[in-house]
CSV table of C-alpha atoms in Angstrom, one decimal:
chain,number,residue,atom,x,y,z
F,107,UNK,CA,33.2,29.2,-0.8
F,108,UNK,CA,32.4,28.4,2.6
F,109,UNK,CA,28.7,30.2,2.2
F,110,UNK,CA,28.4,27.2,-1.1
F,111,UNK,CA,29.2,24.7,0.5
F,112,UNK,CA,26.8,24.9,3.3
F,113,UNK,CA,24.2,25.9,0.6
F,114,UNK,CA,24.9,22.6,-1.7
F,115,UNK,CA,25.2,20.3,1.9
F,116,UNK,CA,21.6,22.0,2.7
F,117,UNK,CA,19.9,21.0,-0.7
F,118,UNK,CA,21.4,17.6,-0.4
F,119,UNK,CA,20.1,17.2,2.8
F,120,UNK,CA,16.4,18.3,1.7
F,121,UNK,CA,17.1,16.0,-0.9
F,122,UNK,CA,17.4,13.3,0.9
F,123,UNK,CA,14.4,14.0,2.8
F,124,UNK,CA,12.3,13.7,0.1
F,125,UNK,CA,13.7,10.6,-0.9
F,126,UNK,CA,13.1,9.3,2.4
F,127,UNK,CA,9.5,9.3,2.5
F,128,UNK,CA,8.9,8.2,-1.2
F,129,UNK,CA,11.7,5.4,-1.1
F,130,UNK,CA,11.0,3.8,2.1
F,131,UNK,CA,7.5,4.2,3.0
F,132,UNK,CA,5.0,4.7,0.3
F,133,UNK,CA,5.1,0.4,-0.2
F,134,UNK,CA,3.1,0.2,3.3
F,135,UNK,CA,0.7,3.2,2.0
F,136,UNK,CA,-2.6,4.1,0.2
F,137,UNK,CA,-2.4,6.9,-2.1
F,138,UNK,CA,-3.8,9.2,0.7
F,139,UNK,CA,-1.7,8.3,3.1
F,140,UNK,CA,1.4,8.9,0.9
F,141,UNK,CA,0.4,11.7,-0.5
F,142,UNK,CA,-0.6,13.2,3.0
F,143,UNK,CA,2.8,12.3,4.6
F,144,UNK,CA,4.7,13.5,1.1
F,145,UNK,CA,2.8,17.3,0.7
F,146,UNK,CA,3.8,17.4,4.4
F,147,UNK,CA,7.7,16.7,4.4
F,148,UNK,CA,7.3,18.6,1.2
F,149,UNK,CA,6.1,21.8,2.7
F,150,UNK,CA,8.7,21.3,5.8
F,151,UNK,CA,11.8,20.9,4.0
F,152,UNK,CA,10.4,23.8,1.1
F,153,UNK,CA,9.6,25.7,4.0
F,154,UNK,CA,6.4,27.0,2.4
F,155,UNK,CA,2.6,27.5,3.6
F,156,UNK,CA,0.8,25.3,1.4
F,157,UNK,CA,1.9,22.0,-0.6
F,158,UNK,CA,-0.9,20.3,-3.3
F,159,UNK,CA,-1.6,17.2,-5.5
F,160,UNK,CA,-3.9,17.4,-8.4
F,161,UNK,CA,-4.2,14.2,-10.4
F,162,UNK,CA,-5.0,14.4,-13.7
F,163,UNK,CA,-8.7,12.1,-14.1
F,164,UNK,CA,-9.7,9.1,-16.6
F,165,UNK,CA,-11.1,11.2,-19.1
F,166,UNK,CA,-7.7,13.7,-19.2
F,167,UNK,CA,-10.1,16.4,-18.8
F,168,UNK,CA,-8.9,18.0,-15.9
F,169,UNK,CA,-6.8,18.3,-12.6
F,170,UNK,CA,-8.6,17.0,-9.4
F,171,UNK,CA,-7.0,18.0,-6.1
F,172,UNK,CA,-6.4,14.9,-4.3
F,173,UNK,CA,-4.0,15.7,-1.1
F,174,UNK,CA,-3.4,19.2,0.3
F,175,UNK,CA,-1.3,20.5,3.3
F,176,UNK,CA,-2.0,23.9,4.1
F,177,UNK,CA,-4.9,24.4,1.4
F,178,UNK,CA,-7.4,21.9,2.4
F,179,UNK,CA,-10.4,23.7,0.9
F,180,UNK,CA,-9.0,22.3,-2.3
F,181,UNK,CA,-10.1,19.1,-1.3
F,182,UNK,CA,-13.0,19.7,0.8
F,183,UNK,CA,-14.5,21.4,-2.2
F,184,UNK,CA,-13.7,19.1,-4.9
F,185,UNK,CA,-11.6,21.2,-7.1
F,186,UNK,CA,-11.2,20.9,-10.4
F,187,UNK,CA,-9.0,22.7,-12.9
F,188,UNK,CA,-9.2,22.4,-16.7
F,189,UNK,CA,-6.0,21.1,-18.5
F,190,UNK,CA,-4.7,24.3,-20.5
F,191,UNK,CA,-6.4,27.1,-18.1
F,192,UNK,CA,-5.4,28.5,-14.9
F,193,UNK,CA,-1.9,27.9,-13.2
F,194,UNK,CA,-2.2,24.0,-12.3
F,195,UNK,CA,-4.1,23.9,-16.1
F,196,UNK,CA,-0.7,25.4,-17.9
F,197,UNK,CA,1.8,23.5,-16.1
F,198,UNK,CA,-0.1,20.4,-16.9
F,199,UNK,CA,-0.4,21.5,-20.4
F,200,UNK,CA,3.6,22.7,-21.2
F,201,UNK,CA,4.9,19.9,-18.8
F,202,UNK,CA,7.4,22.3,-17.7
F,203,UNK,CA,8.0,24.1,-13.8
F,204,UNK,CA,6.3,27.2,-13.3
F,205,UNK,CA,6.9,30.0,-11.3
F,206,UNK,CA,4.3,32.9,-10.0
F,207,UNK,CA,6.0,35.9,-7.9
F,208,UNK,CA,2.4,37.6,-7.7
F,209,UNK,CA,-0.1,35.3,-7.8
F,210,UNK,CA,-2.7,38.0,-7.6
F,211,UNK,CA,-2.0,39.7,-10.6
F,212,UNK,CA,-1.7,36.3,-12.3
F,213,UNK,CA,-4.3,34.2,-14.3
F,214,UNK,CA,-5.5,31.8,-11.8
F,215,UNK,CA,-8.4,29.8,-12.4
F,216,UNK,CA,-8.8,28.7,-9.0
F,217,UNK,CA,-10.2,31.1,-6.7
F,218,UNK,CA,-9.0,29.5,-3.5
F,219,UNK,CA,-5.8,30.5,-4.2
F,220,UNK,CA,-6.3,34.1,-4.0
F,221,UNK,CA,-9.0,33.9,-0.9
F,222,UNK,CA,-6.2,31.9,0.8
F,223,UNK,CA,-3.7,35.0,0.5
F,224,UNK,CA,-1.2,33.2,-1.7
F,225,UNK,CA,1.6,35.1,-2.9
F,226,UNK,CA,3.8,32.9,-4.6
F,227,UNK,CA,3.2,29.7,-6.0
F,228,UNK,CA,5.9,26.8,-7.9
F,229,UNK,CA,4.5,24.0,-9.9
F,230,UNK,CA,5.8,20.9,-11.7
F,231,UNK,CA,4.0,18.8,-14.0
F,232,UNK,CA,3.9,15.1,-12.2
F,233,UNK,CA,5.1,12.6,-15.7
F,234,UNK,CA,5.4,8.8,-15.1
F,235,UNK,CA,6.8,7.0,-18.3
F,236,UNK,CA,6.0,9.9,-20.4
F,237,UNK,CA,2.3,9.9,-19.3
F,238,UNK,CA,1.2,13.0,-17.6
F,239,UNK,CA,-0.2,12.0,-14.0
F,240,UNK,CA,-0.9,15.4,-12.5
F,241,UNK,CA,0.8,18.3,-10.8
F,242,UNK,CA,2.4,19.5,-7.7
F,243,UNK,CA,2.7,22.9,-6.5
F,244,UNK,CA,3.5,24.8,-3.1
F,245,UNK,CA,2.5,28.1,-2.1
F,246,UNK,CA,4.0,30.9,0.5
F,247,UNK,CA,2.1,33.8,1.9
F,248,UNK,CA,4.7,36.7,1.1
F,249,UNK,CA,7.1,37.2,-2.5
F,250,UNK,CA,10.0,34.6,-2.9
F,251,UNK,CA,11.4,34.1,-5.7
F,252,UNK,CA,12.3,30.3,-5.4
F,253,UNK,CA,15.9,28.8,-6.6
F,254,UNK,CA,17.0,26.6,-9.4
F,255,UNK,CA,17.3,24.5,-6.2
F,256,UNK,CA,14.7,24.6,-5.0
F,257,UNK,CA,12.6,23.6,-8.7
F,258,UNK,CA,15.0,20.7,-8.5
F,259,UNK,CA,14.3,19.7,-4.9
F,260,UNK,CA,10.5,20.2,-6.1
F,261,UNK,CA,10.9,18.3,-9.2
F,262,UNK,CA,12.2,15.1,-7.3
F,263,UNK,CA,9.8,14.8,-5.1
F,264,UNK,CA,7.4,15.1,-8.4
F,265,UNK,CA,9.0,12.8,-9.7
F,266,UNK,CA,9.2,10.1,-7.8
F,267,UNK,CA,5.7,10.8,-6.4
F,268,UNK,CA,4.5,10.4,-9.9
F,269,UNK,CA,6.0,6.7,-9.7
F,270,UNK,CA,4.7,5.7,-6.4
F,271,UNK,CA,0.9,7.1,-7.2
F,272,UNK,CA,0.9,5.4,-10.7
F,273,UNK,CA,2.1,2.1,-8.2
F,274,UNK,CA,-0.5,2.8,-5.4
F,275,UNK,CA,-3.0,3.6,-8.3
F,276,UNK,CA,-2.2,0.5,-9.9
F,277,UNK,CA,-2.2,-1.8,-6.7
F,278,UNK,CA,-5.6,-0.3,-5.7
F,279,UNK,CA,-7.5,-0.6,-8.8
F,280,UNK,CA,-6.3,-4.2,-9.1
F,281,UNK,CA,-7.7,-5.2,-5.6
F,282,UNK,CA,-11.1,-3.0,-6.3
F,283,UNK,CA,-11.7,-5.0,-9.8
F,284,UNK,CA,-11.2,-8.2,-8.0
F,285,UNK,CA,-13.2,-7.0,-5.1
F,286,UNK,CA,-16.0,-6.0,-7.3
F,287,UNK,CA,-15.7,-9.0,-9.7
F,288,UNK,CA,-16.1,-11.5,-6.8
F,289,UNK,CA,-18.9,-9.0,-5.4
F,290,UNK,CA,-20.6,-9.9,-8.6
F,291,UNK,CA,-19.9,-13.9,-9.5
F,292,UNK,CA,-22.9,-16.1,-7.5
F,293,UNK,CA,-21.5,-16.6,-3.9
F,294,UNK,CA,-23.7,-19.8,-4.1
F,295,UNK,CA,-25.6,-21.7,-7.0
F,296,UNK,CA,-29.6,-22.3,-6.6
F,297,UNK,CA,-31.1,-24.8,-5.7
F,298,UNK,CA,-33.1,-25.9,-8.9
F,299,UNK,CA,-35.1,-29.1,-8.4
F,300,UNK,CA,-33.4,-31.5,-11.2
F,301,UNK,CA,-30.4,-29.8,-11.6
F,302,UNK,CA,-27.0,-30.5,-10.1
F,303,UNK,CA,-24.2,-27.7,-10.7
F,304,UNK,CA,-21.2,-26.6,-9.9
F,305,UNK,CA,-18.7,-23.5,-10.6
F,306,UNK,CA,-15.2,-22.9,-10.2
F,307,UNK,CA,-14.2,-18.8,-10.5
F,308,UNK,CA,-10.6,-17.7,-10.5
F,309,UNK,CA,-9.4,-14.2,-11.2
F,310,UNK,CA,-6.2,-14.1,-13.5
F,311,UNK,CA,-2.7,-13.7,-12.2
F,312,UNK,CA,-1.3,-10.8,-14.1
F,313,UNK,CA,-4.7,-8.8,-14.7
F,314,UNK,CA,-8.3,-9.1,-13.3
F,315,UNK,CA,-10.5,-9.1,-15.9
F,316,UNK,CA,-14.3,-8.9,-16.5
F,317,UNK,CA,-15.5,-12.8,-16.3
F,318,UNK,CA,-18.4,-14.2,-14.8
F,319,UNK,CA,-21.2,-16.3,-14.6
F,320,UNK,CA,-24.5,-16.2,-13.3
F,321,UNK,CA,-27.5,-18.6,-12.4
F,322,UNK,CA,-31.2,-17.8,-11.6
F,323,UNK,CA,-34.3,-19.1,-11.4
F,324,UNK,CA,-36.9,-17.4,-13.5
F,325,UNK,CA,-40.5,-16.6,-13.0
F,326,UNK,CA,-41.7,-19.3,-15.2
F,327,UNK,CA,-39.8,-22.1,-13.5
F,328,UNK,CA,-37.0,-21.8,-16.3
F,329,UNK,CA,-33.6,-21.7,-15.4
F,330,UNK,CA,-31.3,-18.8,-16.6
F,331,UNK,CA,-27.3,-19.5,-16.9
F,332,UNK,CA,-25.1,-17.0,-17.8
F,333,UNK,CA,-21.4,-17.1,-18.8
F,334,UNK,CA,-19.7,-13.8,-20.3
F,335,UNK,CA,-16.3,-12.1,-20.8
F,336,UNK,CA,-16.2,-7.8,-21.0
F,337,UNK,CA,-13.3,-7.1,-23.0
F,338,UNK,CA,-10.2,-5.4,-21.3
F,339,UNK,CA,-8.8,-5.9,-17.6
F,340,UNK,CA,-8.6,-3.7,-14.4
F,341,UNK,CA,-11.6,-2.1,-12.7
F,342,UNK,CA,-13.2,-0.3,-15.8
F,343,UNK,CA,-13.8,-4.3,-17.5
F,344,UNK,CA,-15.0,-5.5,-14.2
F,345,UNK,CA,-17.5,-2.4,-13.5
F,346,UNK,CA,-19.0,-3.1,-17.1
F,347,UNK,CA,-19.5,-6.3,-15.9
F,348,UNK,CA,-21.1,-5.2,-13.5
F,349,UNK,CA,-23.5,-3.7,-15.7
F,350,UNK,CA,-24.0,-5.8,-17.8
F,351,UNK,CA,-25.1,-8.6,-15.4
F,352,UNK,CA,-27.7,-6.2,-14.0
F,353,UNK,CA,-29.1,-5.8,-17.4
F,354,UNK,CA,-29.4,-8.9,-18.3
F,355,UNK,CA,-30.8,-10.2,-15.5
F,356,UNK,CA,-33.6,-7.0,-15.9
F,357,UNK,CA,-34.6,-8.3,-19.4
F,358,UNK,CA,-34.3,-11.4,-18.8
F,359,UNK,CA,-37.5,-11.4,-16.6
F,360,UNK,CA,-39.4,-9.3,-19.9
F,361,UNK,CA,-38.6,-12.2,-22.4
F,362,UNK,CA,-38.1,-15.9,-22.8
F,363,UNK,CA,-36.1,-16.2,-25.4
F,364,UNK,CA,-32.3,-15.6,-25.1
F,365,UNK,CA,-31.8,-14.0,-28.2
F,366,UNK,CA,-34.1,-11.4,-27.7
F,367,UNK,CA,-32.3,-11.0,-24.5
F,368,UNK,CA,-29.0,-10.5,-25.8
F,369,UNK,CA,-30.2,-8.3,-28.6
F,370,UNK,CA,-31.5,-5.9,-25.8
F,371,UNK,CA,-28.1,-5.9,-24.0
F,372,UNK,CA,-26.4,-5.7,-27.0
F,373,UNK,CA,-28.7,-2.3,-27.5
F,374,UNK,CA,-28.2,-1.1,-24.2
F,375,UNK,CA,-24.5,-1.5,-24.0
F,376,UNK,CA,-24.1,0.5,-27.2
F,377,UNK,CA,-26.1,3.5,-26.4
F,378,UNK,CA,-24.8,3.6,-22.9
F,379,UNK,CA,-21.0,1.9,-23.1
F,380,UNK,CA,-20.3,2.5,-26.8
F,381,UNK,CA,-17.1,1.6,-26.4
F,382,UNK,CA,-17.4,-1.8,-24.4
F,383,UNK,CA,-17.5,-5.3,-25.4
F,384,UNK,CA,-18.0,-8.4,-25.1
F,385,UNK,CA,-18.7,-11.6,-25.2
F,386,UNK,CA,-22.1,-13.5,-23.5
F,387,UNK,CA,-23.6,-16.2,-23.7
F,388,UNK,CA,-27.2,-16.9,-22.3
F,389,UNK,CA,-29.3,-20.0,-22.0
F,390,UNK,CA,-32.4,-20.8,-20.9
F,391,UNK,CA,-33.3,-24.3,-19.2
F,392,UNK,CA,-36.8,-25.3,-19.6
F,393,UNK,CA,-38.4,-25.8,-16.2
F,394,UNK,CA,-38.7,-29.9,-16.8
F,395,UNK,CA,-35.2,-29.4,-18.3
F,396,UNK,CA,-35.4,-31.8,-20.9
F,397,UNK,CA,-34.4,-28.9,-23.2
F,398,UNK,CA,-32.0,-26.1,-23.4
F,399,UNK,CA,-32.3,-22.9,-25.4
F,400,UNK,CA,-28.9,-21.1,-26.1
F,401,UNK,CA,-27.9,-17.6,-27.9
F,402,UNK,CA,-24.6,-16.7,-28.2
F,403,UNK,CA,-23.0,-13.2,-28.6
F,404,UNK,CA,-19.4,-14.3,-29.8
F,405,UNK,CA,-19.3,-16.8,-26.8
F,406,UNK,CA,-17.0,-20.2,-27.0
F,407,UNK,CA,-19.8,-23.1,-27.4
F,408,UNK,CA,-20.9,-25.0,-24.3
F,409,UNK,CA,-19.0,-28.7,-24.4
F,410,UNK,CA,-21.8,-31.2,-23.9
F,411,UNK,CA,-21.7,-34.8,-22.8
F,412,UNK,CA,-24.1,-37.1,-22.9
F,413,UNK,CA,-24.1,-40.7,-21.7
F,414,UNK,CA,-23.1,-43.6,-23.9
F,415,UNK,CA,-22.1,-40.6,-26.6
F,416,UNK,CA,-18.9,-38.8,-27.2
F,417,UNK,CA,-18.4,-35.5,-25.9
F,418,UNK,CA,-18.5,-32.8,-28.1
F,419,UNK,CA,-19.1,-28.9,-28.6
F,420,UNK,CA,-22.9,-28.2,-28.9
F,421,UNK,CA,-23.7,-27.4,-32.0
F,422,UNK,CA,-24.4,-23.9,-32.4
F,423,UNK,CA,-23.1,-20.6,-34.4
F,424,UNK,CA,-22.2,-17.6,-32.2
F,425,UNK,CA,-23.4,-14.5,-33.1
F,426,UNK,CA,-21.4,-11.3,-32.8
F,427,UNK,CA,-20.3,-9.6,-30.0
F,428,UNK,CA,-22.2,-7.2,-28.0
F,429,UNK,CA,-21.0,-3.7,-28.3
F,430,UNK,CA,-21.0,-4.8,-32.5
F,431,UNK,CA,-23.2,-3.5,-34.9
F,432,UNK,CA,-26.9,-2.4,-34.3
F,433,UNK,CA,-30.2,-4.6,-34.6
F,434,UNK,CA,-28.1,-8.0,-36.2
F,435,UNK,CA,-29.7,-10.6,-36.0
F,436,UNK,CA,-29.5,-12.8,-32.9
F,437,UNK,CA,-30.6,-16.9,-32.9
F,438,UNK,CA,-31.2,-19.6,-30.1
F,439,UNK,CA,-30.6,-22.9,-30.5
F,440,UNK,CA,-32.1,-25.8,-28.9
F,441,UNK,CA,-30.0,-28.1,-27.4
F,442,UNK,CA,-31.7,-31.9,-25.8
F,443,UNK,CA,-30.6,-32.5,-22.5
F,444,UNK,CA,-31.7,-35.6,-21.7
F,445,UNK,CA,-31.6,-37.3,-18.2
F,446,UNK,CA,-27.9,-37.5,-16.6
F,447,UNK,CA,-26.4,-34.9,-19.6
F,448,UNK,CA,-23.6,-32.7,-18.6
F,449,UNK,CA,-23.2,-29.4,-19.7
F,450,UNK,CA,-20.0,-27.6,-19.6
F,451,UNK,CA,-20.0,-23.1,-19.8
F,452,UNK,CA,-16.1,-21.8,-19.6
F,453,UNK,CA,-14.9,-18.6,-20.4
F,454,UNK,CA,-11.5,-18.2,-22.6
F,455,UNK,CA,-9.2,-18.4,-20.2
F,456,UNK,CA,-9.9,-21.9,-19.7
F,457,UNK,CA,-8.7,-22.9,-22.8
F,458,UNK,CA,-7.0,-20.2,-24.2
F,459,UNK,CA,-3.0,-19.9,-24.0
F,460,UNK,CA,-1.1,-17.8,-26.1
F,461,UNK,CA,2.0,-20.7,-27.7
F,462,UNK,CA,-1.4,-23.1,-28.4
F,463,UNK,CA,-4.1,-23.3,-30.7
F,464,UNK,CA,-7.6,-22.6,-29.0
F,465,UNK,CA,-9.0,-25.8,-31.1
F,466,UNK,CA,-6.3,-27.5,-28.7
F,467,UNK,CA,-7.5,-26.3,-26.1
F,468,UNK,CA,-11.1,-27.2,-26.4
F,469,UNK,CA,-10.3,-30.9,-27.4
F,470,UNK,CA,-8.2,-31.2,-24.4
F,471,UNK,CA,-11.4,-29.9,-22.6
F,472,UNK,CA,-14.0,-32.2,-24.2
F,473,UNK,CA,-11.6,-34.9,-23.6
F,474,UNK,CA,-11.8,-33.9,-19.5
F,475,UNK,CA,-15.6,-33.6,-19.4
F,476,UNK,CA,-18.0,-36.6,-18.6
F,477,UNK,CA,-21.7,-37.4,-17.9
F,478,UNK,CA,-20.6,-37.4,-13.5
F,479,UNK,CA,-21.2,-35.4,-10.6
F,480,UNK,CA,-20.7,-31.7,-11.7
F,481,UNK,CA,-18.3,-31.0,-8.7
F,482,UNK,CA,-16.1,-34.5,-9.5
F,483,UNK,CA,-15.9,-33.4,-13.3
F,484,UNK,CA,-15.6,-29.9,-12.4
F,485,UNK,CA,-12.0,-30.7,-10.4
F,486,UNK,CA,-10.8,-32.9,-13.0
F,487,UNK,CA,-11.2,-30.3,-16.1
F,488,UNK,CA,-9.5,-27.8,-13.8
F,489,UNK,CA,-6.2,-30.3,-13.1
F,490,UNK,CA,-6.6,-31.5,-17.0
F,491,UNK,CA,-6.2,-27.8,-18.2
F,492,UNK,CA,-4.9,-25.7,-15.6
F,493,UNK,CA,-2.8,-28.0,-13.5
F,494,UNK,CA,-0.1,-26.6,-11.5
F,495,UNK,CA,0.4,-23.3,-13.8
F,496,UNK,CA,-1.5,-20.2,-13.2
F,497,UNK,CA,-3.4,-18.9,-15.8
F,498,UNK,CA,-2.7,-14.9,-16.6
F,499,UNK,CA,-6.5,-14.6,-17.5
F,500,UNK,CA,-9.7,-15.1,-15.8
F,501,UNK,CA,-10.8,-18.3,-15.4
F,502,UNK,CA,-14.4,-19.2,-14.7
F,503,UNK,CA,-16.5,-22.9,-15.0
F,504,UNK,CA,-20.1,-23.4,-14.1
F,505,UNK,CA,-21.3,-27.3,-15.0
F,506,UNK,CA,-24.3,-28.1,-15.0
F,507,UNK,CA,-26.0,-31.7,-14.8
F,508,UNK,CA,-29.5,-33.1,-15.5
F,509,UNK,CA,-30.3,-35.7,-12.4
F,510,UNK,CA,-30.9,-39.1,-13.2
F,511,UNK,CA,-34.4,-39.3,-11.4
């Protein structure tokens, strides 16, 4: 009895130890520097030679070792185990511990495990919200046939580490979309002789997405604007965006017309990110900008004000959306921007909220904008529609004024 309760005091105690490292300190970590500091309390209180994480990738393909105490080759050379095969490859696939007393007489699929003199191994599946994150599995150098409490003590730290990484994961994707999306937005307008602009840029609250705008001058003295919105949130929208703003930018410098130029991105996003989309619009301003062509690829309508009229949508049809349909056909419209004319590019989340109508929401806009300095009428559209409540969606603005002289 005595023997029992010293054994069931011992695995409370290694229990605890796990606990301490996930609970306490993985908020003030990155996701190698918990799962270093984890695989190596893990291989202490296990009392085993090796302890490894293999996270399961994007495309739930395969297992890619990420930390390793013990059995660093794994990550030095990049290894990579199919779901289904191999030892890591099974537990992954039956979700279940598993348990090798020999591993070389065992189906292994990585060799490493073998070189390294492994005799044992213990795996568990790593399972966050029923979603399979990857697996963890220690290692000793002679037999031992490992406990039911041991698995458990193992399956805790799985556990939990499976919560924490999908956290860490999480956290670090968010900052590296908005990282990248900022990367990407303008970090200053040009200077283009009888323009005036201005832009406003705000990542959402609850999930960076893939807005931005863009401005350059052109070869031919043209002005090209840009205003788009990838479809989705976290770092896979914004790295499309990415993309995407390097395209366009590429043709438009091989044509003049902004259709064209959208039909091309449209034709490049499909062969290369069939399953992205999005929505762009493009203008061109003539170089004495009297004149501004626009093509629009499911894009909300620039508001336009001009002096001494009322301010309205332009008037133009959007097209569909890129990543839609192959070869449609793609128009620009001319829109007269006549000395002191305002014009107004958003992106949804300006004017977008999910308990109002998005007609609402443009009204209220059109009813903010005016023929006046683009930074003046750029501060009061953001007080008249975003005010003092933060919008869970991307926001970006870019106004853009003909001078008077």
């Amino acid at each position: 009895m005595k023997d029992s309760s010293a054994s069931l005091a011992g695995v409370t105690r290694k229990l605890a130890n796990i606990r301490a490292i996930i609970d306490d300190s993985f908020a003030h970590m990155d996701v190698d520097e918990f799962l270093a500091a984890l695989l190596a309390r893990v291989r202490r209180v296990m009392e085993v030679d090796t302890a490894v994480v293999l996270l399961l990738d994007r495309q739930a393909r395969y297992l890619v070792a990420a930390a390793a105490d013990g059995l660093e080759e794994e990550i030095s050379q990049a290894v990579r185990v199919p779901l289904g095969e191999g030892f890591a490859g099974r537990i992954a696939h039956e979700r279940r511990p598993v348990s090798i007393i020999d591993v070389s007489a065992a189906d292994v699929y990585n060799p490493l495990l073998v070189q390294r003199g492994l005799r044992t191994l213990l795996g568990v599946p790593l399972i966050c919200g029923g979603a399979l994150v990857g697996v963890m599995h220690v290692g000793t150098l002679t037999e031992r046939r490992f406990t039911a409490d041991e698995v458990e003590i193992l399956q805790l730290a799985a556990e939990r580490a499976a919560m924490a990484v999908q956290a860490l994961l999480s956290r670090a994707e968010h900052a590296g979309a908005r990282e990248l999306q900022r990367s990407l937005v303008p970090s200053a307008l040009p200077d283009i002789p009888g323009l005036e602009m201005s832009a406003r840029y705000r990542p959402g609250k609850e999930n960076v997405g893939g807005d931005w705008y863009d401005v350059f001058p052109l070869p031919s003295g043209e002005t090209g604007i840009v205003m788009g919105d990838v479809v989705g949130h976290g770092l896979s929208a914004a790295v499309v965006m990415g993309r995407m703003r390097s395209a366009l930018r590429a043709y438009a410098l091989e044509s003049s017309d902004p259709a064209e130029v959208l039909r091309r991105l449209d034709r490049k996003i499909q062969h290369f990110e069939p399953d992205a989309t999005a929505t762009v619009l493009y203008a061109v301003c003539d170089a004495v900008p009297d004149r501004v062509r626009i093509s629009s690829a499911g894009h909300l309508p620039p508001v336009l004000a001009v002096p001494g009229r009322p301010v309205r949508t332009a008037d133009m049809k959007p097209d569909v959306l890129i990543g839609f349909g192959a070869d449609v056909e793609r128009r620009t419209t001319t829109v007269e921007f006549p000395p002191g004319a305002l014009l107004c590019f958003y992106t949804d989340g300006l004017v977008e909220r999910r308990d109002d109508d998005l007609d609402d929401g443009i009204t209220r806009l059109c009813d903010a904008v005016y023929p006046g300095p683009p930074e003046t009428v750029g501060a009061a559209v953001m007080r008249a529609l975003i005010g003092k409540q933060p919008s869970g969606d991307d926001v970006a603005l870019l106004l853009m004024r003909r001078s008077l002289s």
